[in-house]
mmCIF file of C-alpha atoms in Angstrom:
data_model
loop_
_atom_site.group_PDB
_atom_site.id
_atom_site.type_symbol
_atom_site.label_atom_id
_atom_site.label_comp_id
_atom_site.label_asym_id
_atom_site.label_seq_id
_atom_site.Cartn_x
_atom_site.Cartn_y
_atom_site.Cartn_z
ATOM 1 C CA MET A 25 208.953 177.400 39.596
ATOM 2 C CA SER A 26 208.409 177.326 35.673
ATOM 3 C CA PRO A 27 205.813 178.766 33.982
ATOM 4 C CA LEU A 28 204.615 175.223 32.116
ATOM 5 C CA LEU A 29 204.656 173.964 35.636
ATOM 6 C CA LEU A 30 202.958 176.584 37.319
ATOM 7 C CA ARG A 31 200.253 176.346 34.614
ATOM 8 C CA LEU A 32 200.218 172.708 34.899
ATOM 9 C CA LEU A 33 199.386 173.198 38.752
ATOM 10 C CA VAL A 34 196.763 175.890 38.308
ATOM 11 C CA LEU A 35 194.774 173.291 35.370
ATOM 12 C CA ILE A 36 194.922 170.559 38.291
ATOM 13 C CA LEU A 37 193.497 172.842 40.729
ATOM 14 C CA VAL A 38 190.972 174.673 38.589
ATOM 15 C CA PHE A 39 189.809 170.397 37.440
ATOM 16 C CA ALA A 40 189.847 169.885 41.463
ATOM 17 C CA ALA A 41 187.838 172.896 41.737
ATOM 18 C CA VAL A 42 185.289 171.797 38.918
ATOM 19 C CA LEU A 43 184.899 168.548 39.928
ATOM 20 C CA LEU A 44 184.172 169.138 43.549
ATOM 21 C CA ALA A 45 181.479 171.909 42.640
ATOM 22 C CA ILE A 46 179.659 168.763 40.307
ATOM 23 C CA GLU A 47 179.958 166.322 43.172
ATOM 24 C CA ALA A 48 178.522 169.359 46.143
ATOM 25 C CA GLY A 49 175.737 169.934 43.562
ATOM 26 C CA TYR A 50 174.786 165.935 42.390
ATOM 27 C CA SER A 51 174.840 165.530 46.446
ATOM 28 C CA TYR A 52 172.287 168.310 47.070
ATOM 29 C CA ILE A 53 170.067 167.571 44.613
ATOM 30 C CA ARG A 54 170.125 164.213 45.181
ATOM 31 C CA THR A 55 169.580 164.756 48.946
ATOM 32 C CA SER A 56 167.071 167.247 48.045
ATOM 33 C CA ARG A 57 164.899 164.585 45.709
ATOM 34 C CA ARG A 58 165.066 162.460 48.665
ATOM 35 C CA THR A 59 163.717 164.540 50.832
ATOM 36 C CA GLY A 60 160.746 165.476 49.011
ATOM 37 C CA ARG A 61 159.650 161.912 48.619
ATOM 38 C CA ALA A 62 160.070 161.349 52.204
ATOM 39 C CA MET A 63 157.299 164.175 52.584
ATOM 40 C CA ASN A 64 153.676 163.909 50.796
ATOM 41 C CA GLU A 65 151.674 166.510 49.662
ATOM 42 C CA ARG A 66 149.407 167.207 52.646
ATOM 43 C CA LEU A 67 152.337 167.117 54.867
ATOM 44 C CA ARG A 68 153.653 169.994 52.522
ATOM 45 C CA LEU A 69 150.863 172.473 52.897
ATOM 46 C CA ILE A 70 150.653 171.583 56.304
ATOM 47 C CA GLN A 71 153.916 173.377 56.730
ATOM 48 C CA ARG A 72 153.195 176.355 54.613
ATOM 49 C CA GLY A 73 150.222 177.380 57.211
ATOM 50 C CA VAL A 74 147.187 175.667 54.867
ATOM 51 C CA ASP A 75 144.090 175.499 57.332
ATOM 52 C CA ARG A 76 143.066 172.159 57.633
ATOM 53 C CA GLY A 77 139.297 172.550 55.635
ATOM 54 C CA ARG A 78 141.428 174.189 52.403
ATOM 55 C CA ILE A 79 143.552 171.196 52.342
ATOM 56 C CA LEU A 80 140.747 168.573 52.443
ATOM 57 C CA ALA A 81 139.021 170.700 49.999
ATOM 58 C CA ARG A 82 141.972 170.872 47.567
ATOM 59 C CA LEU A 83 143.295 167.239 47.641
ATOM 60 C CA ARG A 84 139.690 165.533 47.957
ATOM 61 C CA ARG A 85 137.713 165.306 44.373
ATOM 62 C CA ASP A 86 134.239 165.875 44.637
ATOM 63 C CA THR A 87 132.203 162.761 42.920
ATOM 64 C CA SER A 88 128.456 164.125 43.105
ATOM 65 C CA SER A 89 127.964 165.822 39.975
ATOM 66 C CA ALA A 90 126.798 162.557 37.721
ATOM 67 C CA ALA A 91 124.102 161.873 39.994
ATOM 68 C CA TRP A 92 121.151 163.750 38.207
ATOM 69 C CA LEU A 93 122.873 162.038 34.905
ATOM 70 C CA PRO A 94 120.118 159.289 34.006
ATOM 71 C CA GLY A 95 121.261 155.595 32.741
ATOM 72 C CA PRO A 96 124.581 155.180 31.132
ATOM 73 C CA ALA A 97 125.709 158.519 30.973
ATOM 74 C CA GLY A 98 125.938 159.130 34.332
ATOM 75 C CA ARG A 99 127.744 155.660 34.665
ATOM 76 C CA ILE A 100 130.505 156.606 32.343
ATOM 77 C CA VAL A 101 131.053 160.015 34.306
ATOM 78 C CA VAL A 102 131.097 158.359 37.458
ATOM 79 C CA ARG A 103 133.953 156.102 36.034
ATOM 80 C CA LEU A 104 135.824 158.982 34.625
ATOM 81 C CA GLU A 105 135.823 160.837 38.199
ATOM 82 C CA ARG A 106 137.209 157.720 39.503
ATOM 83 C CA LEU A 107 139.684 157.267 36.286
ATOM 84 C CA LEU A 108 140.775 161.075 37.578
ATOM 85 C CA ALA A 109 140.952 160.339 41.177
ATOM 86 C CA GLY A 110 143.032 157.433 40.717
ATOM 87 C CA ALA A 111 145.275 159.671 38.463
ATOM 88 C CA GLY A 112 145.622 162.466 41.256
ATOM 89 C CA LEU A 113 144.218 165.298 38.854
ATOM 90 C CA ARG A 114 142.295 167.428 40.675
ATOM 91 C CA VAL A 115 140.459 169.095 38.106
ATOM 92 C CA PRO A 116 136.400 168.957 37.492
ATOM 93 C CA THR A 117 135.206 166.073 35.290
ATOM 94 C CA SER A 118 133.269 168.514 33.899
ATOM 95 C CA ARG A 119 136.299 171.238 33.329
ATOM 96 C CA LEU A 120 138.229 168.583 31.661
ATOM 97 C CA LEU A 121 135.895 167.221 29.363
ATOM 98 C CA LEU A 122 134.894 170.804 28.533
ATOM 99 C CA TYR A 123 139.110 170.908 27.897
ATOM 100 C CA LEU A 124 138.594 167.792 25.552
ATOM 101 C CA ILE A 125 136.058 168.718 23.858
ATOM 102 C CA LEU A 126 136.907 172.558 22.852
ATOM 103 C CA GLY A 127 140.761 170.526 22.068
ATOM 104 C CA ALA A 128 138.897 168.533 19.424
ATOM 105 C CA ILE A 129 136.789 171.403 17.463
ATOM 106 C CA LEU A 130 140.095 173.672 17.558
ATOM 107 C CA VAL A 131 142.164 171.003 16.250
ATOM 108 C CA PHE A 132 139.460 170.369 13.875
ATOM 109 C CA ILE A 133 138.721 174.449 12.743
ATOM 110 C CA ILE A 134 142.684 174.862 12.307
ATOM 111 C CA ALA A 135 143.034 171.500 9.929
ATOM 112 C CA SER A 136 139.758 173.032 8.161
ATOM 113 C CA ILE A 137 141.003 176.153 7.667
ATOM 114 C CA SER A 138 144.701 174.959 6.899
ATOM 115 C CA ALA A 139 143.150 172.618 3.997
ATOM 116 C CA THR A 140 141.172 175.704 2.533
ATOM 117 C CA ILE A 141 144.428 178.083 3.016
ATOM 118 C CA ALA A 142 146.180 175.088 1.186
ATOM 119 C CA GLY A 143 144.047 175.359 -1.773
ATOM 120 C CA ILE A 144 142.198 171.784 -1.519
ATOM 121 C CA ALA A 145 138.752 171.317 -2.026
ATOM 122 C CA LEU A 146 136.312 170.518 0.980
ATOM 123 C CA ASN A 147 134.020 167.190 0.717
ATOM 124 C CA ALA A 148 132.436 164.927 3.318
ATOM 125 C CA GLY A 149 135.290 162.538 3.326
ATOM 126 C CA LYS A 150 137.724 165.262 4.146
ATOM 127 C CA LEU A 151 135.278 166.526 6.458
ATOM 128 C CA LEU A 152 135.312 163.038 8.194
ATOM 129 C CA LEU A 153 139.062 162.650 7.958
ATOM 130 C CA PHE A 154 139.676 166.392 9.696
ATOM 131 C CA ALA A 155 137.030 164.854 12.521
ATOM 132 C CA THR A 156 138.796 161.939 13.260
ATOM 133 C CA PHE A 157 141.991 163.589 13.191
ATOM 134 C CA ALA A 158 140.782 166.090 15.771
ATOM 135 C CA VAL A 159 139.548 163.384 18.143
ATOM 136 C CA ALA A 160 142.494 161.497 17.858
ATOM 137 C CA ALA A 161 144.561 164.547 18.545
ATOM 138 C CA GLY A 162 142.897 166.701 20.604
ATOM 139 C CA PHE A 163 140.709 163.793 22.921
ATOM 140 C CA GLY A 164 141.968 160.402 22.381
ATOM 141 C CA LEU A 165 145.680 161.285 23.079
ATOM 142 C CA PRO A 166 145.364 163.061 26.571
ATOM 143 C CA PHE A 167 142.719 160.235 27.350
ATOM 144 C CA MET A 168 145.851 158.032 26.963
ATOM 145 C CA LEU A 169 148.080 160.092 29.176
ATOM 146 C CA VAL A 170 145.310 160.139 31.955
ATOM 147 C CA LEU A 171 145.195 156.409 31.742
ATOM 148 C CA ARG A 172 149.051 155.965 32.018
ATOM 149 C CA LEU A 173 149.285 158.330 35.101
ATOM 150 C CA ALA A 174 146.261 156.503 36.807
ATOM 151 C CA ASP A 175 148.000 153.107 36.050
ATOM 152 C CA ARG A 176 151.051 154.545 37.241
ATOM 153 C CA ARG A 177 149.650 155.486 40.408
ATOM 154 C CA ARG A 178 147.614 152.715 41.502
ATOM 155 C CA ARG A 179 151.095 150.500 40.984
ATOM 156 C CA ARG A 180 152.924 152.981 43.507
ATOM 157 C CA MET A 181 149.698 152.684 45.793
ATOM 158 C CA VAL A 182 149.680 148.694 45.619
ATOM 159 C CA GLN A 183 153.175 148.552 46.392
ATOM 160 C CA GLN A 184 153.103 150.915 49.100
ATOM 161 C CA PHE A 185 150.216 149.434 50.869
ATOM 162 C CA PRO A 186 151.799 146.834 52.568
ATOM 163 C CA ILE A 187 154.176 149.076 54.042
ATOM 164 C CA ALA A 188 151.383 151.116 55.081
ATOM 165 C CA LEU A 189 149.957 148.264 56.579
ATOM 166 C CA ASP A 190 152.830 146.875 58.468
ATOM 167 C CA VAL A 191 153.243 150.797 60.177
ATOM 168 C CA PHE A 192 149.685 150.726 60.835
ATOM 169 C CA ILE A 193 150.420 147.486 63.128
ATOM 170 C CA ARG A 194 153.391 148.555 64.658
ATOM 171 C CA GLY A 195 151.480 151.441 65.694
ATOM 172 C CA LEU A 196 148.413 149.474 67.176
ATOM 173 C CA ARG A 197 151.049 147.240 68.972
ATOM 174 C CA ALA A 198 152.622 150.262 70.558
ATOM 175 C CA GLY A 199 149.103 151.102 72.007
ATOM 176 C CA HIS A 200 148.303 153.851 69.941
ATOM 177 C CA PRO A 201 144.069 154.271 69.323
ATOM 178 C CA ILE A 202 143.224 153.661 65.471
ATOM 179 C CA GLY A 203 143.266 157.636 64.744
ATOM 180 C CA SER A 204 146.930 158.233 66.317
ATOM 181 C CA ALA A 205 147.738 154.934 64.062
ATOM 182 C CA LEU A 206 146.258 156.454 60.821
ATOM 183 C CA GLU A 207 147.794 160.133 61.677
ATOM 184 C CA LEU A 208 151.311 158.173 61.839
ATOM 185 C CA LEU A 209 150.732 156.799 58.363
ATOM 186 C CA THR A 210 150.096 160.585 56.984
ATOM 187 C CA GLU A 211 153.140 161.400 58.717
ATOM 188 C CA GLU A 212 156.069 158.000 57.590
ATOM 189 C CA MET A 213 154.264 157.484 54.148
ATOM 190 C CA ALA A 214 155.340 159.463 50.676
ATOM 191 C CA ASP A 215 152.509 159.868 48.007
ATOM 192 C CA PRO A 216 150.418 159.043 46.905
ATOM 193 C CA ILE A 217 149.129 156.775 49.856
ATOM 194 C CA GLY A 218 150.383 159.153 52.416
ATOM 195 C CA SER A 219 147.939 162.348 51.004
ATOM 196 C CA GLU A 220 144.606 159.470 50.788
ATOM 197 C CA PHE A 221 145.330 158.635 54.024
ATOM 198 C CA GLY A 222 145.655 162.200 55.044
ATOM 199 C CA ILE A 223 142.278 162.739 53.251
ATOM 200 C CA ALA A 224 140.727 160.018 55.228
ATOM 201 C CA VAL A 225 142.266 161.619 58.460
ATOM 202 C CA ASP A 226 140.907 164.934 57.532
ATOM 203 C CA GLU A 227 137.481 163.871 57.261
ATOM 204 C CA MET A 228 137.068 161.999 60.206
ATOM 205 C CA THR A 229 138.886 165.333 62.010
ATOM 206 C CA TYR A 230 135.369 167.158 60.326
ATOM 207 C CA GLY A 231 132.738 164.508 61.515
ATOM 208 C CA ALA A 232 132.983 161.525 59.503
ATOM 209 C CA ASP A 233 132.935 157.933 60.422
ATOM 210 C CA LEU A 234 136.322 155.859 60.295
ATOM 211 C CA LYS A 235 134.415 152.966 57.860
ATOM 212 C CA ASP A 236 132.747 155.854 55.611
ATOM 213 C CA ALA A 237 136.197 157.841 55.660
ATOM 214 C CA LEU A 238 138.593 154.588 54.952
ATOM 215 C CA GLN A 239 135.688 153.727 52.274
ATOM 216 C CA ASN A 240 135.559 156.653 50.612
ATOM 217 C CA MET A 241 139.524 156.306 50.229
ATOM 218 C CA ALA A 242 139.350 152.882 48.947
ATOM 219 C CA ASP A 243 136.552 154.137 46.381
ATOM 220 C CA ARG A 244 139.130 156.382 45.156
ATOM 221 C CA CYS A 245 141.951 154.486 44.807
ATOM 222 C CA GLY A 246 140.507 151.513 43.178
ATOM 223 C CA VAL A 247 142.687 149.494 45.121
ATOM 224 C CA ASP A 248 141.468 146.416 46.335
ATOM 225 C CA ASP A 249 143.617 145.468 49.435
ATOM 226 C CA MET A 250 142.126 148.405 50.728
ATOM 227 C CA GLN A 251 138.573 147.357 50.413
ATOM 228 C CA MET A 252 139.914 144.564 52.268
ATOM 229 C CA PHE A 253 141.369 146.600 54.942
ATOM 230 C CA VAL A 254 137.655 148.525 55.098
ATOM 231 C CA VAL A 255 135.897 145.379 55.780
ATOM 232 C CA SER A 256 138.667 143.868 58.043
ATOM 233 C CA LEU A 257 138.091 147.276 60.221
ATOM 234 C CA SER A 258 134.235 146.633 60.092
ATOM 235 C CA VAL A 259 134.013 143.346 61.154
ATOM 236 C CA GLN A 260 136.401 143.933 63.838
ATOM 237 C CA GLY A 261 134.539 146.698 64.950
ATOM 238 C CA GLU A 262 131.264 144.740 65.158
ATOM 239 C CA THR A 263 132.832 141.567 66.603
ATOM 240 C CA GLY A 264 135.714 142.118 68.680
ATOM 241 C CA GLY A 265 139.190 141.032 68.572
ATOM 242 C CA ASN A 266 142.777 141.576 68.337
ATOM 243 C CA LEU A 267 142.916 143.940 65.313
ATOM 244 C CA ALA A 268 146.842 143.951 65.447
ATOM 245 C CA GLU A 269 146.328 140.297 64.684
ATOM 246 C CA ILE A 270 143.782 140.416 62.196
ATOM 247 C CA LEU A 271 145.459 142.985 60.159
ATOM 248 C CA GLU A 272 148.841 141.111 60.342
ATOM 249 C CA ASN A 273 147.445 137.982 58.841
ATOM 250 C CA LEU A 274 145.745 140.217 56.169
ATOM 251 C CA SER A 275 149.528 141.936 55.512
ATOM 252 C CA ARG A 276 150.560 138.412 54.762
ATOM 253 C CA VAL A 277 147.507 137.593 52.375
ATOM 254 C CA ILE A 278 148.317 140.542 50.631
ATOM 255 C CA ARG A 279 151.771 139.885 50.202
ATOM 256 C CA GLU A 280 150.979 136.252 49.008
ATOM 257 C CA ARG A 281 148.369 137.685 46.465
ATOM 258 C CA ALA A 282 150.831 140.776 45.333
ATOM 259 C CA SER A 283 153.328 137.452 44.460
ATOM 260 C CA MET A 284 150.714 135.555 42.592
ATOM 261 C CA LEU A 285 149.977 138.612 40.587
ATOM 262 C CA LEU A 286 153.572 139.777 39.470
ATOM 263 C CA LYS A 287 153.732 135.950 38.645
ATOM 264 C CA VAL A 288 150.828 136.423 36.448
ATOM 265 C CA ARG A 289 151.623 139.784 35.362
ATOM 266 C CA ALA A 290 155.112 137.753 33.838
ATOM 267 C CA LEU A 291 153.160 135.083 32.140
ATOM 268 C CA SER A 292 150.791 137.481 30.354
ATOM 269 C CA SER A 293 153.295 140.519 29.865
ATOM 270 C CA GLU A 294 153.448 139.481 26.086
ATOM 271 C CA GLY A 295 149.385 139.277 25.794
ATOM 272 C CA ARG A 296 149.242 142.614 27.651
ATOM 273 C CA MET A 297 152.054 144.696 25.532
ATOM 274 C CA THR A 298 150.055 143.212 22.606
ATOM 275 C CA ALA A 299 147.014 144.684 24.157
ATOM 276 C CA VAL A 300 148.579 148.354 24.692
ATOM 277 C CA LEU A 301 150.504 148.364 21.202
ATOM 278 C CA LEU A 302 146.906 146.998 19.185
ATOM 279 C CA SER A 303 144.907 149.404 20.740
ATOM 280 C CA ALA A 304 147.515 152.873 20.936
ATOM 281 C CA LEU A 305 149.139 152.067 17.836
ATOM 282 C CA PRO A 306 146.381 152.461 15.213
ATOM 283 C CA VAL A 307 145.713 155.886 17.242
ATOM 284 C CA LEU A 308 149.629 157.467 17.041
ATOM 285 C CA ALA A 309 150.136 156.062 13.274
ATOM 286 C CA PHE A 310 146.730 158.003 12.274
ATOM 287 C CA THR A 311 147.800 160.773 13.929
ATOM 288 C CA ALA A 312 151.071 161.155 12.907
ATOM 289 C CA LEU A 313 151.021 160.289 9.779
ATOM 290 C CA PHE A 314 148.374 162.674 9.199
ATOM 291 C CA LEU A 315 150.918 165.293 10.292
ATOM 292 C CA ILE A 316 153.818 164.439 8.057
ATOM 293 C CA ASN A 317 152.129 163.194 5.097
ATOM 294 C CA PRO A 318 148.268 164.156 5.187
ATOM 295 C CA GLU A 319 148.176 163.640 1.274
ATOM 296 C CA PHE A 320 148.239 159.897 2.006
ATOM 297 C CA TYR A 321 144.506 160.356 3.245
ATOM 298 C CA LEU A 322 143.462 163.101 1.021
ATOM 299 C CA ASP A 323 143.902 161.539 -1.737
ATOM 300 C CA VAL A 324 141.458 159.038 -1.653
ATOM 301 C CA SER A 325 139.062 160.840 0.083
ATOM 302 C CA ASP A 326 137.142 161.541 -3.100
ATOM 303 C CA ASP A 327 136.561 158.074 -3.641
ATOM 304 C CA PRO A 328 132.399 157.028 -3.050
ATOM 305 C CA ALA A 329 133.834 153.807 -0.779
ATOM 306 C CA PHE A 330 135.802 156.182 0.949
ATOM 307 C CA ILE A 331 133.797 156.855 3.868
ATOM 308 C CA PRO A 332 131.257 153.803 4.762
ATOM 309 C CA GLY A 333 135.261 151.908 4.346
ATOM 310 C CA PHE A 334 136.611 154.496 6.869
ATOM 311 C CA VAL A 335 133.501 154.476 9.064
ATOM 312 C CA GLY A 336 133.564 150.565 8.975
ATOM 313 C CA LEU A 337 137.153 150.644 9.967
ATOM 314 C CA LEU A 338 136.584 152.823 13.185
ATOM 315 C CA LEU A 339 133.623 150.915 14.243
ATOM 316 C CA LEU A 340 135.964 147.694 13.781
ATOM 317 C CA TYR A 341 138.611 149.527 15.775
ATOM 318 C CA ALA A 342 136.311 150.198 18.476
ATOM 319 C CA VAL A 343 135.184 146.717 18.815
ATOM 320 C CA GLY A 344 138.569 145.067 18.750
ATOM 321 C CA PHE A 345 139.835 148.033 20.885
ATOM 322 C CA PHE A 346 136.905 146.663 24.065
ATOM 323 C CA TRP A 347 137.224 142.992 23.172
ATOM 324 C CA ILE A 348 140.711 143.069 23.535
ATOM 325 C CA ARG A 349 140.180 145.051 26.795
ATOM 326 C CA ARG A 350 138.306 142.070 28.267
ATOM 327 C CA LEU A 351 140.871 139.600 27.229
ATOM 328 C CA VAL A 352 143.705 141.306 29.140
ATOM 329 C CA ASP A 353 141.259 142.425 32.223
ATOM 330 C CA LEU A 354 142.765 139.466 34.502
ATOM 331 C CA LYS A 355 141.873 139.117 37.983
ATOM 332 C CA VAL A 356 143.809 137.893 40.398
#
């Protein structure tokens, strides 16, 4: 065999070996990811041998920290806690607020020190700019990220819930009691809804009533379909009847409602996207431009009309933000 032919054969074998190795690695990664998606976090903790009580304490958020706050402050903290629960974040609300406030203060201090080192004389206008930049970068952007995580997780649960309801109905028709049918959901459903039902099952194991455990789950998730599911179970428990048939009708209603919701979202997509851009773009543009070219704002901060004009601009943005949120908050 000639050396040229031998070299060509070796190159072909090396190419085939590399190609097979890449294919095997891709198949392994795809299989492992599929397996990971098919198992929720609660089951992974159980497989590691973690106690059920510790699992419940780890996965469930405590929403009692706002009970002592008066008036609007308590309502704001309760809404923030529900937002964090919807985003799947386990960090306590007080600690998260502390991190955000400290982050904004740190950004303000760094900006002020950097301006002093650069020889920029600080005045009220520049301090107002630095404070606004610190709030936008240290508080506003992380808060937008939390909103995005909560919205994505909620949409995932809305998609999963009709499937979970069908699994629950099949469990009831197979003769399982309600508790066992709920346990079946914790084993068959992926996150986030699998772990949420798991929390409800663990609460029932430690003495909570069925209605209370499911109501807590519905409050945590913020999904209207879960509220209808809890009401259906409560009414059936008081009046009797075929629970599987009731939930089958509920599943059909939820799917029809989801279909109508998708049509409404498609028709209002332009308005919702405009609302997102008008809400997020000013914060992102201000933060990015201040980082890239701070002189764009600092050069005009000495003008006497800067402070009242800038404060009025911030107030107008706040009014527009809440007004746009009201306009695009469609109820179906």
